Amino acid sequence: MSKDRLRRVEGMTRDTGLQAPREAIDNMVYTGDPVLVKPSSGDPYIGNLKLIKVANKVESQVVSSSLGQDSTIVVEISKINLVVHPNDSTKMYWDGSVSESTESLSGQYVMAIKPEVDLNPPTGLSSYAFDRQFILDVGVQMEREPQGEDVNVMMKKCQHCPEKVPLQKMRDHVACHILCKDLEGANVCGFCGKSSCTNSLTKTRYVSKTNTTYYKTTSNCPYYLFHQRTPRDLSKRNNCTNHLLMCPAESCSVAVWKYNLPAHYTALHADRDVPQDLIISEQEKTRLVRS
């Protein structure tokens, strides 16, 4: 079991043990981490990342967003043993054991995941916990996709149009729907575009020196599993800044998607304006439409 991962998920750095912002580490996947595997044939499963090779060079880590789409990455995986939690039948936890056999496959068939940390599992040692229904739902979705050579990236049909979109790009695609007014309201999920998903933020730590508060995202959206990090700034590789944030209005404690702020303010803060720095720029709109 990856103790490094457990330390990182709990807010610790890989080597020094010093406190580190979650945002600085969430976009990396290390050997020993759990991943979701979609083999070229057979059922999806949760595996333990045993080996990572990038362009034939062994690496100890890789950017999580490159998994699921980069065929130059080769990984070796061992299936982990998940057990139904005796105190909560909706949860499954890793009992620490893995299959003796390993499978070598392209990184395009592997997706990074964000498991919960169970500090008090029946084994008595900190472990990973997974939502049972979540695994089943995602597995069904993945099984419906083409198998074998037809799979270059993990694709999923948009919930709002006929287009099939790489799962890593679904947030951008949904953002286009919002900008085009195809999706409206204060509760549109930025991951999938539905209004039935529950997305929330829980405060994890506050750094007074920089006046920065860090939050943990919790979501029941099936697409959240495939979403590694929500960039907050435009860059050469990022065309969308739609991310979950705490409403900046005084005395409001609601987690809102940035693109939903106008609808949220209209509904709950009609006497106030959305802060200027949270208004979608024309540059971002143009880049999204062209992407």
XYZ file of N, CA, C and O in Angstrom, residues 7-8 10-14 16-25 204-205 207 214:
84
model
N -0.089 9.807 3.085
C 0.418 11.023 3.721
C 0.045 12.249 2.898
O -0.314 13.286 3.431
N 0.153 12.120 1.559
C -0.140 13.271 0.712
C -1.626 13.631 0.775
O -1.992 14.795 0.832
N -3.538 13.259 3.159
C -3.797 13.879 4.449
C -3.123 15.232 4.587
O -3.141 15.854 5.637
N -2.507 15.726 3.470
C -1.944 17.067 3.477
C -0.457 17.139 3.734
O 0.065 18.178 4.114
N 0.264 16.031 3.560
C 1.697 16.009 3.815
C 2.450 15.904 2.501
O 1.944 15.377 1.524
N 3.681 16.372 2.467
C 4.498 16.235 1.271
C 5.075 14.827 1.195
O 5.023 14.067 2.153
N 5.654 14.505 0.046
C 6.129 13.143 -0.181
C 7.315 12.767 0.699
O 7.380 11.674 1.228
N 9.459 15.240 3.021
C 9.880 15.977 4.210
C 8.902 15.896 5.369
O 9.271 16.132 6.501
N 7.629 15.589 5.082
C 6.650 15.558 6.160
C 6.113 16.923 6.499
O 5.290 17.064 7.399
N 6.544 17.974 5.793
C 6.041 19.320 6.058
C 4.674 19.496 5.432
O 4.336 18.850 4.453
N 3.883 20.393 5.991
C 2.570 20.660 5.439
C 2.703 21.259 4.044
O 3.560 22.089 3.797
N 1.855 20.825 3.121
C 1.907 21.334 1.752
C 0.500 21.548 1.234
O -0.401 20.793 1.568
N 0.279 22.597 0.440
C -1.040 22.842 -0.127
C -1.493 21.680 -0.996
O -0.707 21.134 -1.768
N -2.753 21.304 -0.875
C -3.310 20.211 -1.659
C -3.152 20.464 -3.150
O -2.854 19.574 -3.931
N -3.348 21.722 -3.567
C -3.296 22.041 -4.991
C -1.925 21.729 -5.588
O -1.802 21.463 -6.766
N -0.881 21.787 -4.768
C 0.470 21.595 -5.280
C 0.780 20.136 -5.557
O 1.746 19.827 -6.245
N -0.024 19.205 -5.047
C 0.307 17.793 -5.174
C -0.771 16.971 -5.844
O -0.517 15.872 -6.289
N -9.983 22.710 4.674
C -8.987 21.801 5.230
C -7.914 22.520 6.031
O -7.421 22.008 7.029
N -7.527 23.711 5.587
C -6.502 24.443 6.323
C -6.480 25.897 5.872
O -6.957 26.233 4.791
N -3.768 29.328 5.758
C -2.406 29.838 5.913
C -2.491 31.348 6.100
O -2.777 32.084 5.161
N -7.508 26.569 2.010
C -7.526 25.406 1.133
C -8.765 24.574 1.425
O -9.177 24.409 2.570
